[in-house]
JSON list of C-alpha atoms and ligand atoms in Angstrom, two decimals:
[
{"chain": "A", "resi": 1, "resn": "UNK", "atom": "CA", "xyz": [19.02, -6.30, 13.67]},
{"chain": "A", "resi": 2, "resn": "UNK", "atom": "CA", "xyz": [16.14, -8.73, 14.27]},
{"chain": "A", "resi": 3, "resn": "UNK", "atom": "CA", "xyz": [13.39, -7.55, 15.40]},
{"chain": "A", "resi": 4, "resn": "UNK", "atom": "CA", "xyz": [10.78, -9.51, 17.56]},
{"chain": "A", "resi": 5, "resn": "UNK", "atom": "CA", "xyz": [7.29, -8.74, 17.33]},
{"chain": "A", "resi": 6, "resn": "UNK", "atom": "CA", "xyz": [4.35, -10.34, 19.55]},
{"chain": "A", "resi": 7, "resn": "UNK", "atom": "CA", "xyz": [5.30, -14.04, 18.91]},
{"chain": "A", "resi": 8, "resn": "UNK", "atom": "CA", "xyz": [7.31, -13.74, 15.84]},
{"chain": "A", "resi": 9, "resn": "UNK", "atom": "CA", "xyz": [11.41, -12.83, 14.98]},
{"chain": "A", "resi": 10, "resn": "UNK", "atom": "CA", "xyz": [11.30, -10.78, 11.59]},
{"chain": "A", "resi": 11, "resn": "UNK", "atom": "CA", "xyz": [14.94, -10.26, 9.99]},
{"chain": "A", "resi": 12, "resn": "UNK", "atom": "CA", "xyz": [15.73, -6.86, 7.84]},
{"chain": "A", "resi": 13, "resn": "UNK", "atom": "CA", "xyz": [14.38, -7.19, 4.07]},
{"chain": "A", "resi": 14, "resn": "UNK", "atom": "CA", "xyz": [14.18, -4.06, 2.25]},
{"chain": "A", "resi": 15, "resn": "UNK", "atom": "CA", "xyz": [16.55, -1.25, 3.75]},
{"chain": "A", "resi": 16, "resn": "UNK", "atom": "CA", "xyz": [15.45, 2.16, 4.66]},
{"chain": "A", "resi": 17, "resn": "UNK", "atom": "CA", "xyz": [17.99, 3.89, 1.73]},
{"chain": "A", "resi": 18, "resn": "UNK", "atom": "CA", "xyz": [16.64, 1.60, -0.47]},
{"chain": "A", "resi": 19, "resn": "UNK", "atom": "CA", "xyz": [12.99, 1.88, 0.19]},
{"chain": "A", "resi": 20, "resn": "UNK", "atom": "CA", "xyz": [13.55, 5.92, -0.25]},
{"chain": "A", "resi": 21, "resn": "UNK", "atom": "CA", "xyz": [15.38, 5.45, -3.16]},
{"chain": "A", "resi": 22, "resn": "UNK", "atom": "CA", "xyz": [12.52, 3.78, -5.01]},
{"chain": "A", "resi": 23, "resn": "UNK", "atom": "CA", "xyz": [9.80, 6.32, -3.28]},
{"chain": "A", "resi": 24, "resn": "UNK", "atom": "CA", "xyz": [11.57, 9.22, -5.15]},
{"chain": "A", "resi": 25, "resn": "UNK", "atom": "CA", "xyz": [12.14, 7.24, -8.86]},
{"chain": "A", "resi": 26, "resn": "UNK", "atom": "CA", "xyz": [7.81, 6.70, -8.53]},
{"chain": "A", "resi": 27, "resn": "UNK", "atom": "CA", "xyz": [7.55, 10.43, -7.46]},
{"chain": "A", "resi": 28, "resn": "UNK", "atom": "CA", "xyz": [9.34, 11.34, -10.30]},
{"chain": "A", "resi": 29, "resn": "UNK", "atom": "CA", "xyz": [7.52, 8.87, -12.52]},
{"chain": "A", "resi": 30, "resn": "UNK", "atom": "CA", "xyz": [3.94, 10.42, -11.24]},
{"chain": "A", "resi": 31, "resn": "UNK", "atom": "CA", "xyz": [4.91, 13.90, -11.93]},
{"chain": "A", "resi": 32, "resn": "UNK", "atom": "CA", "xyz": [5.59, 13.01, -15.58]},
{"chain": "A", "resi": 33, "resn": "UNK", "atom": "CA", "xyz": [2.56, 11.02, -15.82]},
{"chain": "A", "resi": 34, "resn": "UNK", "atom": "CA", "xyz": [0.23, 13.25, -14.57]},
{"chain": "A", "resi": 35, "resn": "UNK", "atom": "CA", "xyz": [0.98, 17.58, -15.10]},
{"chain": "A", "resi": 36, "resn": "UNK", "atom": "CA", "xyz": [-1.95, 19.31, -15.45]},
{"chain": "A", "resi": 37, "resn": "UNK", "atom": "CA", "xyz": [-4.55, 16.79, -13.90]},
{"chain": "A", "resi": 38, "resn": "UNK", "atom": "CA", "xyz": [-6.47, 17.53, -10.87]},
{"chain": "A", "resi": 39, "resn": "UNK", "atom": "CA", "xyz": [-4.77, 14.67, -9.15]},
{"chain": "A", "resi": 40, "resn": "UNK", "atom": "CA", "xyz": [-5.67, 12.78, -5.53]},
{"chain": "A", "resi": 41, "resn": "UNK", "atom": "CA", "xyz": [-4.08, 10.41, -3.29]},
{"chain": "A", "resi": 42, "resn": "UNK", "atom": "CA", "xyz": [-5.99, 8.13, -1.86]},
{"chain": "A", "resi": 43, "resn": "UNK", "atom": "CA", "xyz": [-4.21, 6.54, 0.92]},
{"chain": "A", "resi": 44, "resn": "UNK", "atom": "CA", "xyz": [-5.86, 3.09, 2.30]},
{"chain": "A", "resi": 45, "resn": "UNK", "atom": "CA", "xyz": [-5.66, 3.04, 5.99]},
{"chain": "A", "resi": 46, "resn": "UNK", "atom": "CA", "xyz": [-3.84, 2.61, 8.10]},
{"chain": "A", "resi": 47, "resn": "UNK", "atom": "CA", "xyz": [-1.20, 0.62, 6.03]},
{"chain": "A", "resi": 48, "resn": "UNK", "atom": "CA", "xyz": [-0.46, 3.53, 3.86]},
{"chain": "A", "resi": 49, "resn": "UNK", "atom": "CA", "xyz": [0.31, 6.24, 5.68]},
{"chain": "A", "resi": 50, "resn": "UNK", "atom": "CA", "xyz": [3.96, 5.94, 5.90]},
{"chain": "A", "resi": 51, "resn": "UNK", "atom": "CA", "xyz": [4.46, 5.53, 2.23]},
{"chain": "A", "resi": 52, "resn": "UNK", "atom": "CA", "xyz": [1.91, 8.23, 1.29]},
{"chain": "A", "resi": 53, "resn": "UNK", "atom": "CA", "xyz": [3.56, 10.32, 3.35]},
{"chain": "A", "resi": 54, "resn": "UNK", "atom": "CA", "xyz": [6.59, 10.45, 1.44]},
{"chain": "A", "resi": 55, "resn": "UNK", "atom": "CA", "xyz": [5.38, 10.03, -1.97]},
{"chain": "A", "resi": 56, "resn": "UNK", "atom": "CA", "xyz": [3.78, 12.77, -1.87]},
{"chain": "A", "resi": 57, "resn": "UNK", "atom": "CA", "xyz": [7.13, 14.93, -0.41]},
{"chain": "A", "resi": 58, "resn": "UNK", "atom": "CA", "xyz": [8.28, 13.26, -3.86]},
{"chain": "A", "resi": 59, "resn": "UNK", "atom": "CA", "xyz": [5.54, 14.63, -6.38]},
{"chain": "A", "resi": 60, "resn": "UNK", "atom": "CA", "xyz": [6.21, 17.88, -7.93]},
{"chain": "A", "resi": 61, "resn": "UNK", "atom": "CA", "xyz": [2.19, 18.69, -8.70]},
{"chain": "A", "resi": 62, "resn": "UNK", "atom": "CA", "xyz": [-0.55, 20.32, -6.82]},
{"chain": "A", "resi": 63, "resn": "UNK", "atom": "CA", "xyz": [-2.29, 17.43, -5.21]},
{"chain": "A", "resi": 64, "resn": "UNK", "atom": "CA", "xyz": [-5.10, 16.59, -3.05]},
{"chain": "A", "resi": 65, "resn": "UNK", "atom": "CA", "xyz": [-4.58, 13.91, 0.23]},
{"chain": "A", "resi": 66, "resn": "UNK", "atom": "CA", "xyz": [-7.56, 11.86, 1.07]},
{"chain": "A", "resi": 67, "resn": "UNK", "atom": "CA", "xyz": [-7.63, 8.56, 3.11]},
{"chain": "A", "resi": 68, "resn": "UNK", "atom": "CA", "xyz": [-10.11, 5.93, 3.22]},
{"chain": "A", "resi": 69, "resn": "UNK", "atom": "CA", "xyz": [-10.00, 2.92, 5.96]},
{"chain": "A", "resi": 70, "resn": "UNK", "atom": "CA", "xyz": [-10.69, -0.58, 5.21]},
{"chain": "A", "resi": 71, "resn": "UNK", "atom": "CA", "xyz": [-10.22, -3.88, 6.78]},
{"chain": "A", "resi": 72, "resn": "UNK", "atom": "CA", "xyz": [-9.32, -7.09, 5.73]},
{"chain": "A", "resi": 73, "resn": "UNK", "atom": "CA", "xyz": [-6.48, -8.61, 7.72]},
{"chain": "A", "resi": 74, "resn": "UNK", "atom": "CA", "xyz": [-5.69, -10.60, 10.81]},
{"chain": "A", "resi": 75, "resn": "UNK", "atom": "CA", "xyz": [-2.57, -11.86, 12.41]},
{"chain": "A", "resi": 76, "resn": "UNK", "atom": "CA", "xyz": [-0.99, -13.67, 9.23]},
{"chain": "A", "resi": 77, "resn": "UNK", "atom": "CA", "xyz": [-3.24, -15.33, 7.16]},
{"chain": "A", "resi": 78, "resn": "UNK", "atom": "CA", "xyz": [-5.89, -13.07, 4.94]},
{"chain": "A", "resi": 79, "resn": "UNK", "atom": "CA", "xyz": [-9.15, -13.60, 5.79]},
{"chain": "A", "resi": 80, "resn": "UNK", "atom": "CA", "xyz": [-10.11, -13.28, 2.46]},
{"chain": "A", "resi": 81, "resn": "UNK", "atom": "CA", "xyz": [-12.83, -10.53, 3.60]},
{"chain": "A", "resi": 82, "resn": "UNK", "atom": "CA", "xyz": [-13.27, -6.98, 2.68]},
{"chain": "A", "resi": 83, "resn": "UNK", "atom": "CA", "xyz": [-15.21, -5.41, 4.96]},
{"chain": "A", "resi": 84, "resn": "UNK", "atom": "CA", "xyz": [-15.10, -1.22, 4.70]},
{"chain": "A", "resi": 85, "resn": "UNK", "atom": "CA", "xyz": [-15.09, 0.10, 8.36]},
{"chain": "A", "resi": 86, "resn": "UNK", "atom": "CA", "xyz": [-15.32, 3.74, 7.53]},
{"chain": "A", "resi": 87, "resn": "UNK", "atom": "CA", "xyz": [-17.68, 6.39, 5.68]},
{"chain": "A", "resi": 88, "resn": "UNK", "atom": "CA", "xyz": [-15.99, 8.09, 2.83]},
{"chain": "A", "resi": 89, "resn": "UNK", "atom": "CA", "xyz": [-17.65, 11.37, 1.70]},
{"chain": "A", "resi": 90, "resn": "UNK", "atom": "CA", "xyz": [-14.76, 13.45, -0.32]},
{"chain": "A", "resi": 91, "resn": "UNK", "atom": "CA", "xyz": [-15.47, 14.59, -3.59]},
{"chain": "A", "resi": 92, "resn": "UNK", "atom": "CA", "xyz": [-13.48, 12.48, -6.65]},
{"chain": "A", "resi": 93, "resn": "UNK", "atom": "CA", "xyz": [-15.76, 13.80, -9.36]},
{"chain": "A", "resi": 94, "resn": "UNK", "atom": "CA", "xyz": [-13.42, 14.56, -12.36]},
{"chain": "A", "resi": 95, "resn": "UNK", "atom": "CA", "xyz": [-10.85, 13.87, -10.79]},
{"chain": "A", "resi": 96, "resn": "UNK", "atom": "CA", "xyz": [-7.49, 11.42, -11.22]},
{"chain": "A", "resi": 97, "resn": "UNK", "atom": "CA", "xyz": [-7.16, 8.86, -8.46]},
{"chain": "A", "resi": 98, "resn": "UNK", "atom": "CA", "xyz": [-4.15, 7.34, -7.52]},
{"chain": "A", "resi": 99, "resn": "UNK", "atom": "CA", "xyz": [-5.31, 4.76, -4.46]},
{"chain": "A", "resi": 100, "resn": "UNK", "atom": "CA", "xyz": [-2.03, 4.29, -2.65]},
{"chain": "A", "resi": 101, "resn": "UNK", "atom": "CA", "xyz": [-1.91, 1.20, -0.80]},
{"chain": "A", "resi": 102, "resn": "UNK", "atom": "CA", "xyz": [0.97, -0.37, 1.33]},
{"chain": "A", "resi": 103, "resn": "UNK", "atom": "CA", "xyz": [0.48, -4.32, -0.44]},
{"chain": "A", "resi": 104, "resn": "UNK", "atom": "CA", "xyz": [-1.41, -5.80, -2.81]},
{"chain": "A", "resi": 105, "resn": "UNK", "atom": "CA", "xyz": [-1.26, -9.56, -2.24]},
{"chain": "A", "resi": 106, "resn": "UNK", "atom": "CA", "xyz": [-4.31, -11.53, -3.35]},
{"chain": "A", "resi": 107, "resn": "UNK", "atom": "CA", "xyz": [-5.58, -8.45, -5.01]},
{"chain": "A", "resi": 108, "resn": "UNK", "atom": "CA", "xyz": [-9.09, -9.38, -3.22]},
{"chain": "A", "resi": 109, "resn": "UNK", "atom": "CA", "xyz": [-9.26, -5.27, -1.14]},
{"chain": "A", "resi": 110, "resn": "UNK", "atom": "CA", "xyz": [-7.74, -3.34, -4.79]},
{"chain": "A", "resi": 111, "resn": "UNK", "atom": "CA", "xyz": [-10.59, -5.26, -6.85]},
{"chain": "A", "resi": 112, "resn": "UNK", "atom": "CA", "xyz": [-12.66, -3.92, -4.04]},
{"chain": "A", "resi": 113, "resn": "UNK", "atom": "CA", "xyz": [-11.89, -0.65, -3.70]},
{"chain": "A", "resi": 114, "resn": "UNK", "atom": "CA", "xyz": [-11.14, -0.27, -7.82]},
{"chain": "A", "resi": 115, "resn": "UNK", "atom": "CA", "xyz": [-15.31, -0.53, -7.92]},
{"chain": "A", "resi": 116, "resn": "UNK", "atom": "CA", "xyz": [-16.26, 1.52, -4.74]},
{"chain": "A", "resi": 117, "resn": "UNK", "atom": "CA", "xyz": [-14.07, 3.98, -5.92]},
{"chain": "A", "resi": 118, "resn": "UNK", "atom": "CA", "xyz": [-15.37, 4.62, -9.51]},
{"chain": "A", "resi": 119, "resn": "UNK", "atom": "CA", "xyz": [-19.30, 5.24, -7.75]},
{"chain": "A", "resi": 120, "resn": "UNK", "atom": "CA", "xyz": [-17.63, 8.62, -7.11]},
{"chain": "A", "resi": 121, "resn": "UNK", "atom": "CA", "xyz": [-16.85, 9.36, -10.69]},
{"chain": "A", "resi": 122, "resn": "UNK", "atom": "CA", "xyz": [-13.75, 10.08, -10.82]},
{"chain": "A", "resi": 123, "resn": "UNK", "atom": "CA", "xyz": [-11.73, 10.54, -14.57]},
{"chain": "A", "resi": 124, "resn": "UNK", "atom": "CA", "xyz": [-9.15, 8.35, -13.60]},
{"chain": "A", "resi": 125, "resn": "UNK", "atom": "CA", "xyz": [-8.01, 5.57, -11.18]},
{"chain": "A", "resi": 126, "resn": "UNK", "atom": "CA", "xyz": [-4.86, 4.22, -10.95]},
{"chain": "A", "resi": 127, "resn": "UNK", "atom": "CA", "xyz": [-2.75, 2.22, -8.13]},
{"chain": "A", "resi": 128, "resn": "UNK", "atom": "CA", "xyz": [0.60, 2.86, -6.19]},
{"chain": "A", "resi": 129, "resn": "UNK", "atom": "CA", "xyz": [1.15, -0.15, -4.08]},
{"chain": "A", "resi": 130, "resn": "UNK", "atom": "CA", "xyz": [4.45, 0.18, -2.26]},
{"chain": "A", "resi": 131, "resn": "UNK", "atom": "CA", "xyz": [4.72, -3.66, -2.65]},
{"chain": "A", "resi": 132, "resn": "UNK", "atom": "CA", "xyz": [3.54, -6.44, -4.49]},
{"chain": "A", "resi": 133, "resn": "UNK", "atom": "CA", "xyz": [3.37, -9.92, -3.66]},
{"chain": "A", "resi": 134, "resn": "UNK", "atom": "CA", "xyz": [2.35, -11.85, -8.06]},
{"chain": "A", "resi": 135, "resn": "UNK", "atom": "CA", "xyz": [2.79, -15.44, -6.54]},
{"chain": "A", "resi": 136, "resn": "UNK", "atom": "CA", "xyz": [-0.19, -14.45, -4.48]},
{"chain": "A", "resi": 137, "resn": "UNK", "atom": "CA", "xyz": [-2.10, -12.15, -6.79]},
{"chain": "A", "resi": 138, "resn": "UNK", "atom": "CA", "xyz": [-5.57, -13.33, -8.32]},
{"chain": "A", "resi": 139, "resn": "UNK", "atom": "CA", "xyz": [-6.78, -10.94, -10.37]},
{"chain": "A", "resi": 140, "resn": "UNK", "atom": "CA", "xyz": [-5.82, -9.51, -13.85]},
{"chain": "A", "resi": 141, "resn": "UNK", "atom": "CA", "xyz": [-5.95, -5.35, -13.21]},
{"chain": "A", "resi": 142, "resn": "UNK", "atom": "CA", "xyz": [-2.74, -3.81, -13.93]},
{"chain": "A", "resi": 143, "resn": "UNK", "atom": "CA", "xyz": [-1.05, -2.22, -11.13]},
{"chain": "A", "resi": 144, "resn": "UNK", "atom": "CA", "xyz": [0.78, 1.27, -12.50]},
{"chain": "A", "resi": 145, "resn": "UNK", "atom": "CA", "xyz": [3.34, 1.99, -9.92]},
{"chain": "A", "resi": 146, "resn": "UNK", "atom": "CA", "xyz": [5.01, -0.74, -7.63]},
{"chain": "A", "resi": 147, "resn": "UNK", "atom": "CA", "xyz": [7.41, -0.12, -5.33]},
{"chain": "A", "resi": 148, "resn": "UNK", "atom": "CA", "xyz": [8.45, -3.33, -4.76]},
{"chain": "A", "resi": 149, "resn": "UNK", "atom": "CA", "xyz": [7.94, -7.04, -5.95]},
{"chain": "A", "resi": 150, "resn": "UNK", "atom": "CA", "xyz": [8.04, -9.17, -2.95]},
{"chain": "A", "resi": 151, "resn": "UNK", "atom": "CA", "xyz": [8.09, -13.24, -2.46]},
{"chain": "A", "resi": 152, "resn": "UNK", "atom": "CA", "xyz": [4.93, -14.70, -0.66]},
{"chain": "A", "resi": 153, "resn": "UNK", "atom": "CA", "xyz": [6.48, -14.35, 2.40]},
{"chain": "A", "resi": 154, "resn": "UNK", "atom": "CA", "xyz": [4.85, -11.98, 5.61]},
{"chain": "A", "resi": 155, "resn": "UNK", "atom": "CA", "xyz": [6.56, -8.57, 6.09]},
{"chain": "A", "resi": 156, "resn": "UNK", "atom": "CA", "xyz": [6.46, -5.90, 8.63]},
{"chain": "A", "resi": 157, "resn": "UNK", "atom": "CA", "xyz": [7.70, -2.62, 8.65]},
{"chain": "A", "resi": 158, "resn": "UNK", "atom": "CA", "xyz": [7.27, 1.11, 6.70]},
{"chain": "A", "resi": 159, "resn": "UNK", "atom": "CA", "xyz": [3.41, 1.11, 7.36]},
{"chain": "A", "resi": 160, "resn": "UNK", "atom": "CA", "xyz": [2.66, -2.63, 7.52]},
{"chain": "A", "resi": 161, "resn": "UNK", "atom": "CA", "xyz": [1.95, -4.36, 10.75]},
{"chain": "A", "resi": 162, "resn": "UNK", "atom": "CA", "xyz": [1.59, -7.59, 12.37]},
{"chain": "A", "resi": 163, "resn": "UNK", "atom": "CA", "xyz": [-1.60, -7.58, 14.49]},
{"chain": "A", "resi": 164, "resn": "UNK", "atom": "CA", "xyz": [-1.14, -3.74, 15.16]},
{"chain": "A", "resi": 165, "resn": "UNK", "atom": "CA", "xyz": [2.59, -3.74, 15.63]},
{"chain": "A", "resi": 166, "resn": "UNK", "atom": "CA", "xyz": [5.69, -2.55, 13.59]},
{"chain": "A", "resi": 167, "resn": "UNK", "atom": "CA", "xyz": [4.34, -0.03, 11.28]},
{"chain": "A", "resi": 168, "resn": "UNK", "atom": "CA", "xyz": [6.73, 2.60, 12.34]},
{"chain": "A", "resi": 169, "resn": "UNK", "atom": "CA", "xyz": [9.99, 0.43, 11.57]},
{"chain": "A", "resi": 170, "resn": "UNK", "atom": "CA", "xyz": [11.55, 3.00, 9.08]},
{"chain": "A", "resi": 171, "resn": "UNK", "atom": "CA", "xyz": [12.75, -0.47, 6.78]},
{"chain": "A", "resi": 172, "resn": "UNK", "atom": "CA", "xyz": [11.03, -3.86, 5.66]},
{"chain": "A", "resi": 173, "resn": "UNK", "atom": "CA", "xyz": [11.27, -6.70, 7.90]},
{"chain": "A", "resi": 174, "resn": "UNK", "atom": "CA", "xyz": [10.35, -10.83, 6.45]},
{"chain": "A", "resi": 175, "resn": "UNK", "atom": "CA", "xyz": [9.45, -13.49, 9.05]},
{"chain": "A", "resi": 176, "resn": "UNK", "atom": "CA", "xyz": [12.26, -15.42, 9.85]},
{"chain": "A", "resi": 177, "resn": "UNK", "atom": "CA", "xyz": [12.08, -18.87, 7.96]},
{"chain": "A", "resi": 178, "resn": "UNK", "atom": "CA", "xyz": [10.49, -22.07, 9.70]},
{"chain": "A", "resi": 179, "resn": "UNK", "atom": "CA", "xyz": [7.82, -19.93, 11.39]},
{"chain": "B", "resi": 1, "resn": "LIG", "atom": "N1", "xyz": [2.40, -7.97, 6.06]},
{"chain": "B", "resi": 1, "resn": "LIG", "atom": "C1", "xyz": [1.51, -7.14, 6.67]},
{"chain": "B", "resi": 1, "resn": "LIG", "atom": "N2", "xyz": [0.29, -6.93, 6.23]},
{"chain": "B", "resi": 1, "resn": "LIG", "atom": "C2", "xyz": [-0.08, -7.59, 5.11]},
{"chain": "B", "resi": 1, "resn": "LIG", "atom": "C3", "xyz": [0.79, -8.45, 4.42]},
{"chain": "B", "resi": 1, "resn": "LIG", "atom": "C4", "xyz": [2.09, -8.66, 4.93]},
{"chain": "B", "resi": 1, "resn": "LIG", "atom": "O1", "xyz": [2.93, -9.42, 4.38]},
{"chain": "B", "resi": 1, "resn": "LIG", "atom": "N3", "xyz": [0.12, -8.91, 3.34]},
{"chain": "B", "resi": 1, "resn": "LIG", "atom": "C5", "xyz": [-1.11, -8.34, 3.40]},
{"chain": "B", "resi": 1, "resn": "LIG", "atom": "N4", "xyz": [-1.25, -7.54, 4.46]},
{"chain": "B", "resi": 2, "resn": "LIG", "atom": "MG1", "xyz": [-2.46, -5.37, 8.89]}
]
């Protein structure tokens, strides 16, 4: 069903039994990759949250949960800005990162956060994005677990909004074409 949200009609995209699906292969993937390292998820508010929360029902390793907020969007159209909003004090030191993030688009916030994040010295940083728009992406870092690769198109849904609304659709909506 379509849902309508502020101004905009957004049809289904990515299904909810789909989306989980692909949550549990990464989960899987992650506990291979990573036994025996003091690991930490590093979910990037407030996009994250709903993904984070069930990757990591879907990693079989002791793991630490920390969240760190950043802003960079408004309405539709990035502002191309990274701006961080919110102190961060948790103790990476040693540690493997895995910054879990609901998109990566233009890239612009993970290059961001991929050099605030090593001032903490941590042994390791990788990405989960639980999409992935390439047609948009700038940069040349390698992202190590995608959920999704998505066209250039603006989604809602699973943890992404549109101007605060939307993030607790359980599946992926796409604006509807000619908008
Ligand atoms: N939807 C919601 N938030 C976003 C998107 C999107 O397509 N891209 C970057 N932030
Ligand atoms: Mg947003």
């Amino acid at each position: 069903m379509n849902q309508f949200i502020h101004d905009k009609e957004f049809e289904p995209f990515v299904s909810e039994s789909k989306i989980q699906e692909r949550v549990k292969v990464l989960g899987a993937q992650i506990t291979q990759d990573f036994q025996g390292k003091k690991l930490v998820l590093l979910g990037i508010l407030k996009g994250s949250y709903m993904f984070l929360s069930d990757l990591c029902r879907a990693i079989e390793l002791p793991l630490e949960i920390s969240f760190l907020r950043i802003s960079s969007y408004e309405g539709t159209q990035t502002t191309g800005e990274v701006k961080q909003v919110a102190g961060f004090h948790d103790d990476l030191s040693g540690k493997t990162v895995i910054i879990v993030e609901d998109i990566v688009d233009t890239g612009i916030s993970m290059d961001y956060l991929l050099k605030e994040i090593k001032k903490y010295q941590p042994a390791d940083v990788k990405i989960a994005t639980f999409l992935y728009k390439p047609d948009a992406f700038r940069f040349k870092y390698s992202l190590d677990y995608v959920g999704f690769e998505i066209p250039n198109k603006f989604v809602v849904g699973y943890g992404l909004d549109y101007n605060d609304l939307g993030r607790n659709l359980p599946e992926l909506y796409q604006l509807v074409n000619s908008q």
